[in-house]
Tab-separated table of C-alpha atoms and ligand atoms in Angstrom:
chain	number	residue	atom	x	y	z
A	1	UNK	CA	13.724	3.454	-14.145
A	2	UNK	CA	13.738	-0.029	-15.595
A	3	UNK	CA	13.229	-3.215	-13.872
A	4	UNK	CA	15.318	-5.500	-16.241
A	5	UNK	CA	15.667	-9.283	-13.776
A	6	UNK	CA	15.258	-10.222	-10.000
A	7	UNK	CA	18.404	-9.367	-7.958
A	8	UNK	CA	19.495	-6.486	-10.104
A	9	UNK	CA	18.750	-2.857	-9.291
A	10	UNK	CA	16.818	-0.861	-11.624
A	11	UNK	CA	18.318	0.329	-14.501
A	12	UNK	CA	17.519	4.307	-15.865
A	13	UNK	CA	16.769	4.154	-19.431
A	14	UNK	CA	15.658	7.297	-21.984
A	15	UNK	CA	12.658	5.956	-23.606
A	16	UNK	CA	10.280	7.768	-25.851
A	17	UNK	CA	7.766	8.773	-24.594
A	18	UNK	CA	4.679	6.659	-24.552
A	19	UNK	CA	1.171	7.372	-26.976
A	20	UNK	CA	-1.950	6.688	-25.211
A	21	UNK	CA	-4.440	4.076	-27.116
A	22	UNK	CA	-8.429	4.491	-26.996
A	23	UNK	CA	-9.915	4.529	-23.286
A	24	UNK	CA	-6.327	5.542	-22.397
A	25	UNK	CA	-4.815	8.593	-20.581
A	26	UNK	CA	-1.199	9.869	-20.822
A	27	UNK	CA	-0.245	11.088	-17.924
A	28	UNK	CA	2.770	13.738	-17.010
A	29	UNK	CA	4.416	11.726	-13.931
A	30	UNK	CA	4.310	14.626	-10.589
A	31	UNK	CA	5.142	11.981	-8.088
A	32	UNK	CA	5.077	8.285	-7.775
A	33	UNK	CA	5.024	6.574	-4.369
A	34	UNK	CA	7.438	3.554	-3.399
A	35	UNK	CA	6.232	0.221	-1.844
A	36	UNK	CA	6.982	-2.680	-0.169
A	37	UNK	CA	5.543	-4.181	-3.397
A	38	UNK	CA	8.333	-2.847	-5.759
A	39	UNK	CA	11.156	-5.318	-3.485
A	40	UNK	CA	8.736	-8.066	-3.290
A	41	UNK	CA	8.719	-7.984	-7.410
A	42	UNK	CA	12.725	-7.020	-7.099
A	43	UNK	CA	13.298	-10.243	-5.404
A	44	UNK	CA	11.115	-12.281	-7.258
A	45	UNK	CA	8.733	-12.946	-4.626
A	46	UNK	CA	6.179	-11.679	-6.803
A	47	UNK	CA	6.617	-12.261	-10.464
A	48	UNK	CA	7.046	-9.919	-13.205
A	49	UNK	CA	5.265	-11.575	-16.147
A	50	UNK	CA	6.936	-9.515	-19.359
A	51	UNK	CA	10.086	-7.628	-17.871
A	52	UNK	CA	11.636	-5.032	-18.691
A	53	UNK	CA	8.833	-3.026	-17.216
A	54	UNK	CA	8.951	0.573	-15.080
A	55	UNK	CA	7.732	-0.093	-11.456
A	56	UNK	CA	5.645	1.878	-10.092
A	57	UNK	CA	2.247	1.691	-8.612
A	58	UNK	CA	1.553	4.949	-6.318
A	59	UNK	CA	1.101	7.432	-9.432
A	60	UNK	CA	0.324	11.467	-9.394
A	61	UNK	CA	0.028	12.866	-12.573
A	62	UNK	CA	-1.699	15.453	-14.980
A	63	UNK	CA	-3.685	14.423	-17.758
A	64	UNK	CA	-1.842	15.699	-20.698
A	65	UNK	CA	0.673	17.745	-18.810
A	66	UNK	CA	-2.572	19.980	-18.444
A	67	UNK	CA	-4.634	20.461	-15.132
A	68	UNK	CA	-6.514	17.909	-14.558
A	69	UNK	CA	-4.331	16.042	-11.483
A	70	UNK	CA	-5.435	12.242	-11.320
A	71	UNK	CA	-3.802	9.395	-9.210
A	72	UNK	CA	-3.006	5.706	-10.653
A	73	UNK	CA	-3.388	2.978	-7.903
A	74	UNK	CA	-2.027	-0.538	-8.390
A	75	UNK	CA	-5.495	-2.152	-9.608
A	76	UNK	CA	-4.825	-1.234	-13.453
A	77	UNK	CA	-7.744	-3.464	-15.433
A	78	UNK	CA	-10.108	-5.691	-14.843
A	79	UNK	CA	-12.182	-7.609	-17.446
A	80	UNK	CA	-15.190	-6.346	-16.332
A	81	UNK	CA	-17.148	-9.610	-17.516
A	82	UNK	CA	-16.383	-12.520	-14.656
A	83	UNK	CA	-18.187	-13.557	-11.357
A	84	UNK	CA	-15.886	-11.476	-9.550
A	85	UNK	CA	-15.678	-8.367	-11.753
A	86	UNK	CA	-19.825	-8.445	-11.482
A	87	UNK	CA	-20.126	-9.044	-8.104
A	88	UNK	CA	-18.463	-6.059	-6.565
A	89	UNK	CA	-14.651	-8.418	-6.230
A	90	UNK	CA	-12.828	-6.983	-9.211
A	91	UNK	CA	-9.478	-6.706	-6.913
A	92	UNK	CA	-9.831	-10.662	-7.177
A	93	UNK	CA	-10.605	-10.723	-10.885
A	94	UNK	CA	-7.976	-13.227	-12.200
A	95	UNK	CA	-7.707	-11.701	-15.326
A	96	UNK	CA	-6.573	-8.345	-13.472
A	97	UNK	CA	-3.605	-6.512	-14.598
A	98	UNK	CA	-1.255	-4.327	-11.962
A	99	UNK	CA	0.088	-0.883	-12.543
A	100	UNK	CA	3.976	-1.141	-12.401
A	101	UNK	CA	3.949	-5.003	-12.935
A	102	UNK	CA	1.890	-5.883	-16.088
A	103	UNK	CA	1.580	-2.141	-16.678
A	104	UNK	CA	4.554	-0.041	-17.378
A	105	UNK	CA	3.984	2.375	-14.170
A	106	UNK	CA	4.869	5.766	-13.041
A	107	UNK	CA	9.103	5.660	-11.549
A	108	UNK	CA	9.145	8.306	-15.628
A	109	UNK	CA	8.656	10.809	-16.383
A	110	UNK	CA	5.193	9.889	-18.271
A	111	UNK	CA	3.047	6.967	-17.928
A	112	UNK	CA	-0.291	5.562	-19.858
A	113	UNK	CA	-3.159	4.217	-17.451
A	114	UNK	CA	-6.370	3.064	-18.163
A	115	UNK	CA	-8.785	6.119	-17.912
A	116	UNK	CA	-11.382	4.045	-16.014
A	117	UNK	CA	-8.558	3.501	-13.173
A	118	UNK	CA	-7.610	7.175	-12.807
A	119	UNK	CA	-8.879	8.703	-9.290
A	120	UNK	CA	-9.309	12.263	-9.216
A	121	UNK	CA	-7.392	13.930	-6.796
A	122	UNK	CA	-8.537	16.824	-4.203
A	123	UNK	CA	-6.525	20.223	-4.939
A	124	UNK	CA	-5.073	21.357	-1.392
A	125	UNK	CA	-2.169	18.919	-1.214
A	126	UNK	CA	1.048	18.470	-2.698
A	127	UNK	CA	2.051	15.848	-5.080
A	128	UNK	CA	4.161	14.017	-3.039
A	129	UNK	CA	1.813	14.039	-0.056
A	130	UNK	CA	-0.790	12.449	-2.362
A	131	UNK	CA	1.414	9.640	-3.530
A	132	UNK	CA	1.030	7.457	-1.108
A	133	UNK	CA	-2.852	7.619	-0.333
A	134	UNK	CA	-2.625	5.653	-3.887
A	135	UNK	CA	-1.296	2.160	-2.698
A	136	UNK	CA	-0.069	2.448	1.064
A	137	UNK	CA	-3.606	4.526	1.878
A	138	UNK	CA	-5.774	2.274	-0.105
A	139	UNK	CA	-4.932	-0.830	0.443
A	140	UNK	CA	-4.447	-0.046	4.027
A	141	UNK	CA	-8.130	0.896	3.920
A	142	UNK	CA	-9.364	-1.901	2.889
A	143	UNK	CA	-7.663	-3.879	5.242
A	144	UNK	CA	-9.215	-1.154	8.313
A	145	UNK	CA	-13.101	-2.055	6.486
A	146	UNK	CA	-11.607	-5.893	7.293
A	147	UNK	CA	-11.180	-4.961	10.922
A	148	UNK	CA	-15.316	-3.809	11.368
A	149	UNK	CA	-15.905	-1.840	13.987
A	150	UNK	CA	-12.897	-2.644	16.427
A	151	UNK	CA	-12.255	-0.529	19.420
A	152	UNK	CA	-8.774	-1.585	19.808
A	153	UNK	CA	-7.022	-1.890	16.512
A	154	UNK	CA	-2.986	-2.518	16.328
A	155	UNK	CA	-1.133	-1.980	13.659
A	156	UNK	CA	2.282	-4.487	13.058
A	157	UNK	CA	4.983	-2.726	10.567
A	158	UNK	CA	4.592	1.075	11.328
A	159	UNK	CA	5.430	2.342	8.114
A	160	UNK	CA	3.706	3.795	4.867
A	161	UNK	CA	0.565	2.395	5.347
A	162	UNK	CA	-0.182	2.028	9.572
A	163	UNK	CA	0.891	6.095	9.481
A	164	UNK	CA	-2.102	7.070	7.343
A	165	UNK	CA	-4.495	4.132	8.490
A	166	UNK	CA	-3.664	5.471	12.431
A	167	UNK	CA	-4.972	9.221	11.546
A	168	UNK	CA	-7.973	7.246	9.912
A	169	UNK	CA	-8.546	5.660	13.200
A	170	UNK	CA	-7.820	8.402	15.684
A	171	UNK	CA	-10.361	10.449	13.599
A	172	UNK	CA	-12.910	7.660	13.799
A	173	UNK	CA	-12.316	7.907	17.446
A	174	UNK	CA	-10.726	4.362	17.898
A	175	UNK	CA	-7.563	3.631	19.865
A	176	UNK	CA	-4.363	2.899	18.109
A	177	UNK	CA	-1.511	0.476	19.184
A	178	UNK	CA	1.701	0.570	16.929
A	179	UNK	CA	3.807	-2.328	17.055
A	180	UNK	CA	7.332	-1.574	15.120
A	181	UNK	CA	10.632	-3.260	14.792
A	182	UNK	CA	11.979	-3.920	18.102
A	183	UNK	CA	14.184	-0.424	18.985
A	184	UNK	CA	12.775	1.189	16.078
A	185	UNK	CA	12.161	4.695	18.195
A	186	UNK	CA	11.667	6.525	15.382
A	187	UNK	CA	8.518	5.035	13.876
A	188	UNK	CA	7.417	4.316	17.874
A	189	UNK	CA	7.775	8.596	17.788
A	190	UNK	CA	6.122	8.882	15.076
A	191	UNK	CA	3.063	6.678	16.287
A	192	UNK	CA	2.588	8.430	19.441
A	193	UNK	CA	3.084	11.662	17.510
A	194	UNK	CA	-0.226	10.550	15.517
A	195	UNK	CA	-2.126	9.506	18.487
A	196	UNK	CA	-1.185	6.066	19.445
A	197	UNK	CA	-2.642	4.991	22.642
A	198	UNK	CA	0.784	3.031	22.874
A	199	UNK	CA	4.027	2.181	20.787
A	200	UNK	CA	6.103	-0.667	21.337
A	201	UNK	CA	8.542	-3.901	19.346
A	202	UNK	CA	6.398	-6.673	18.082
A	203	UNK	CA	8.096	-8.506	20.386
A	204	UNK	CA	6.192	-6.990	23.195
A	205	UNK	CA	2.201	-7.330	24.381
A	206	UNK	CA	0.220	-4.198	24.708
A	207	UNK	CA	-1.447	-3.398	27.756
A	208	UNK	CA	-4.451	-3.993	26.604
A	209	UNK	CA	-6.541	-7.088	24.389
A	210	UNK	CA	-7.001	-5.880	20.903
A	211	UNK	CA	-10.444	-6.793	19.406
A	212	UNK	CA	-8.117	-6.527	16.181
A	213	UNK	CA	-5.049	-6.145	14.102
A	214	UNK	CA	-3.161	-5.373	10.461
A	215	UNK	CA	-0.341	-6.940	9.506
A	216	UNK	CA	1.639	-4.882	7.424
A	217	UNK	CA	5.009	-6.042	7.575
A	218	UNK	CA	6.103	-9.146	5.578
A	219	UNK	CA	6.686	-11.263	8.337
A	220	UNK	CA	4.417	-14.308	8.910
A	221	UNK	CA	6.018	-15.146	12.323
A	222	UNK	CA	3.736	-11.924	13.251
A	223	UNK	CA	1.053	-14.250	12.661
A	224	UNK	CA	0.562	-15.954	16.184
A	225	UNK	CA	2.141	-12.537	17.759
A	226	UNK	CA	-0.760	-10.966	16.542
A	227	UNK	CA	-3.472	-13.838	17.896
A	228	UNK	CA	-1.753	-13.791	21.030
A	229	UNK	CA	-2.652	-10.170	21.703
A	230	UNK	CA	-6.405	-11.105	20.170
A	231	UNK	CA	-9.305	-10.844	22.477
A	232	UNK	CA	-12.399	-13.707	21.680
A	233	UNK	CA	-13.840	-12.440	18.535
A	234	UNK	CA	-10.901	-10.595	17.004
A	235	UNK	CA	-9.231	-10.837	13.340
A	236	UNK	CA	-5.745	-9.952	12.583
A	237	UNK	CA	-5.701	-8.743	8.799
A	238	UNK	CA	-3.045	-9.480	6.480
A	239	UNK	CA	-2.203	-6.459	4.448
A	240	UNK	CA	0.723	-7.601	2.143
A	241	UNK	CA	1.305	-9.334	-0.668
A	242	UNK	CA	3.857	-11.866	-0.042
A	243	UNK	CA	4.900	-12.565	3.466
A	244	UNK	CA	7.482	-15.208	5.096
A	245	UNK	CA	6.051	-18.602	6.089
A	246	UNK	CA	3.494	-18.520	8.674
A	247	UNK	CA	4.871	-20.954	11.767
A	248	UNK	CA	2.884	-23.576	12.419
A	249	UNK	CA	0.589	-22.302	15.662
A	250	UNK	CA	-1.735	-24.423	18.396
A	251	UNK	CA	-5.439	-24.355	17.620
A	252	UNK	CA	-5.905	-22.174	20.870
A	253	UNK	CA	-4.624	-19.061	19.349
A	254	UNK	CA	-7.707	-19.154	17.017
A	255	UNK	CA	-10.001	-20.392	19.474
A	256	UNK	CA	-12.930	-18.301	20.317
A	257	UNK	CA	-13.795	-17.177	17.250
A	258	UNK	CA	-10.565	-15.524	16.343
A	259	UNK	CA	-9.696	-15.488	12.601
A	260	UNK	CA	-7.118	-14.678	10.175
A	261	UNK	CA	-7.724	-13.194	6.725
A	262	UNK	CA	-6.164	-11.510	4.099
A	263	UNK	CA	-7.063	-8.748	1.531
A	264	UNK	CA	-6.018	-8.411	-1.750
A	265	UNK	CA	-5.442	-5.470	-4.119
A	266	UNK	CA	-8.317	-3.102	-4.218
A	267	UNK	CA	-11.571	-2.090	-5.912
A	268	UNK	CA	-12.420	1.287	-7.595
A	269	UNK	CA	-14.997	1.476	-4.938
A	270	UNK	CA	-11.950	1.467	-2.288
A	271	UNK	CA	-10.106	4.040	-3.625
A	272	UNK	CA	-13.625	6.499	-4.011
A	273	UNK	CA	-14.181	6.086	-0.182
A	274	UNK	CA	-10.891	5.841	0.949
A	275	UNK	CA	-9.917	9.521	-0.598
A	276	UNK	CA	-12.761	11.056	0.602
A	277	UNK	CA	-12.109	10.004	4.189
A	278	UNK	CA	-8.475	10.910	3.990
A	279	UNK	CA	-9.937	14.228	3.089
A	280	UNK	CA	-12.695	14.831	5.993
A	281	UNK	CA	-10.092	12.605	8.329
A	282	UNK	CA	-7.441	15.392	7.050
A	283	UNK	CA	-4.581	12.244	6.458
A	284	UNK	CA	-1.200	14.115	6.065
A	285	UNK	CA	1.865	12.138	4.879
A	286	UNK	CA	4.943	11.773	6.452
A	287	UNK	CA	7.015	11.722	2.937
A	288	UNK	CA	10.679	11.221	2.235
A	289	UNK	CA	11.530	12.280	-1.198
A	290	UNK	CA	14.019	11.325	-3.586
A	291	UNK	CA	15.045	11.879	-7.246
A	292	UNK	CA	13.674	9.434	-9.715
A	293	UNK	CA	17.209	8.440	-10.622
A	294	UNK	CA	17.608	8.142	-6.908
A	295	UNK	CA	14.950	5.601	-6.972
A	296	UNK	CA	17.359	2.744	-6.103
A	297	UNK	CA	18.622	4.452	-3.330
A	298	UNK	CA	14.970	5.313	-1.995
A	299	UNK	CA	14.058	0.997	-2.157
A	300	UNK	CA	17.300	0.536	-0.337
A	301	UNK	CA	16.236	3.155	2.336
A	302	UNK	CA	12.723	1.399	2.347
A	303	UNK	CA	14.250	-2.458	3.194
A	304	UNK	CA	16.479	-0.504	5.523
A	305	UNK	CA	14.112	0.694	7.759
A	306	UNK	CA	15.726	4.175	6.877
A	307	UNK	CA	13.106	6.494	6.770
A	308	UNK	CA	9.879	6.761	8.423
A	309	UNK	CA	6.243	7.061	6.545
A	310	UNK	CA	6.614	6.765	2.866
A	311	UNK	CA	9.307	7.547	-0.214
A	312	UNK	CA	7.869	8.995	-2.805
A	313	UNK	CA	10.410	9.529	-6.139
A	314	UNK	CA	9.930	12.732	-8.374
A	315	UNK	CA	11.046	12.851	-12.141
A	316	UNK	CA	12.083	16.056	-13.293
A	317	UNK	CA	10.021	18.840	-13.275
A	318	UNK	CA	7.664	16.856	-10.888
A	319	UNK	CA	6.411	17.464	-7.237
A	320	UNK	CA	4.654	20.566	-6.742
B	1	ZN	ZN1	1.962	-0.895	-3.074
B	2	ZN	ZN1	-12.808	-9.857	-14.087
């Protein structure tokens, strides 16, 4: 599935399939996770440097079409050689390249990645359950290490990500408040379901100060909603690439030490911890799945608010 131009849906396409070059995999496409990512570079609010390219950033595949099951995150290559690549920062290398946006990614049926960017994947669960652990666990994660050591964490945009990151935090013994669309009782279900202390709109106030919150939906009016909520001390964490204009705020909604940060992309070191967590946390995946010719219909769902947890497309032969 072939992203050709912004505004246009993706188009399916029979390609051959691809040859892997040196210090390169080819991978047999099981399942590949949708994001919030793939409408942001739909609508042009993140570019797409060389289109046509295949989207596609939460890959589970076999090496070779043989056992070996590996996952492809959206990190894709670094350089390896600049202050931030040697320094423990390559998810702010600016040479970087991203998996389904400079890198043709996994909505086929086969995809090349970089071996070095391959995580190995634990054998119990199903394809599709793994798929999103790759972008919507991970980067999630990283956005929870942003948060410290926070009693009280909420969670704004209960979708892919704040349903893995709120088993993650239940397990870790930490108290979980789910802020969805306003009315959205199915997500608000599902958070309880998973342990949420409380589940409300983001228009409301929970009953208690949170020492700190994730913004996951693209919204920057969520910004000062989230301070608001803050107690002294407390960070709300931006967990999306592109977001809506954050309204301008008074200073006292940052006073007492409250801050706002965000996190970008991921490291290799991320993705190590983060799987073996979701493993000893035992993360399971609330997974819609859909065709991979369906995929249009599955980012439609997504913007829709149609389906709770994550979509995760399957080509042919795919999702065991
Ligand atoms: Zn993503
Ligand atoms: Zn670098």
């Amino acid at each position: 599935m072939v992203f050709d131009e912004v505004g246009r849906p993706l188009r399916p396409a029979e390609r051959e399939a691809p040859t892997a070059g040196p210090g390169q995999v080819l991978l047999r496409v099981h399942a590949c996770g949708v994001c919030r990512t793939d409408l942001h570079l739909m609508d042009g609010e993140v570019d797409v440097p060389e289109p046509p390219r295949v989207l596609g950033h939460q890959i589970v595949g076999t090496v070779d079409g043989g056992a070996q099951r590996v996952g492809v995150p959206w990190l894709g290559w670094t350089c390896g050689e600049c202050r931030y690549c040697t320094s423990g920062r390559e998810n702010l290398c600016p040479r970087a390249r991203f998996t389904g946006r400079d890198i043709d990614g996994g909505m086929a049926e086969w995809a090349v990645a970089d071996e070095r960017y391959c995580f190995p994947l634990p054998d119990g669960p199903s394809d599709t359950d793994l798929a999103p652990l790759l972008c919507a666990g991970l980067i999630g994660y990283r956005s929870l290490t942003m948060c410290g050591d926070a009693p009280r964490v909420g969670l704004y945009g209960f979708g892919a990500a704040a349903h893995i990151i709120a088993q993650v935090l239940r397990w870790q013994g930490r108290e979980v408040y789910a802020f969805t669309s306003p009315g959205d009782a199915a997500a608000q279900g599902l958070a309880r379901e998973l342990g949420a202390a409380w589940a409300g709109g983001s228009d409301e106030r929970p009953p208690e100060e949170l020492d700190a919150a994730i913004v996951f939906a693209p919204v920057g009016a969520l910004v000062p909603r989230a301070l608001s909520a803050l107690a002294p001390g407390g960070t709300v964490v931006l967990g999306g690439i592109h977001m809506s204009d954050v309204p301008a705020m008074p200073y006292e909604l940052l006073w007492h030490e409250r801050s706002v940060r965000s996190v970008a992309n991921l490291t290799r070191r991320d993705g190590e911890e983060f799987l073996a967590i979701a493993g000893r946390a035992g993360v399971r995946t609330h997974v819609t799945t859909y065709p991979l010719e369906r995929a249009n219909e599955a980012l439609d769902d997504l913007r829709a608010g149609r389906f709770t947890g994550a979509g995760v497309l399957v080509p042919p032969g795919g999702g065991r």
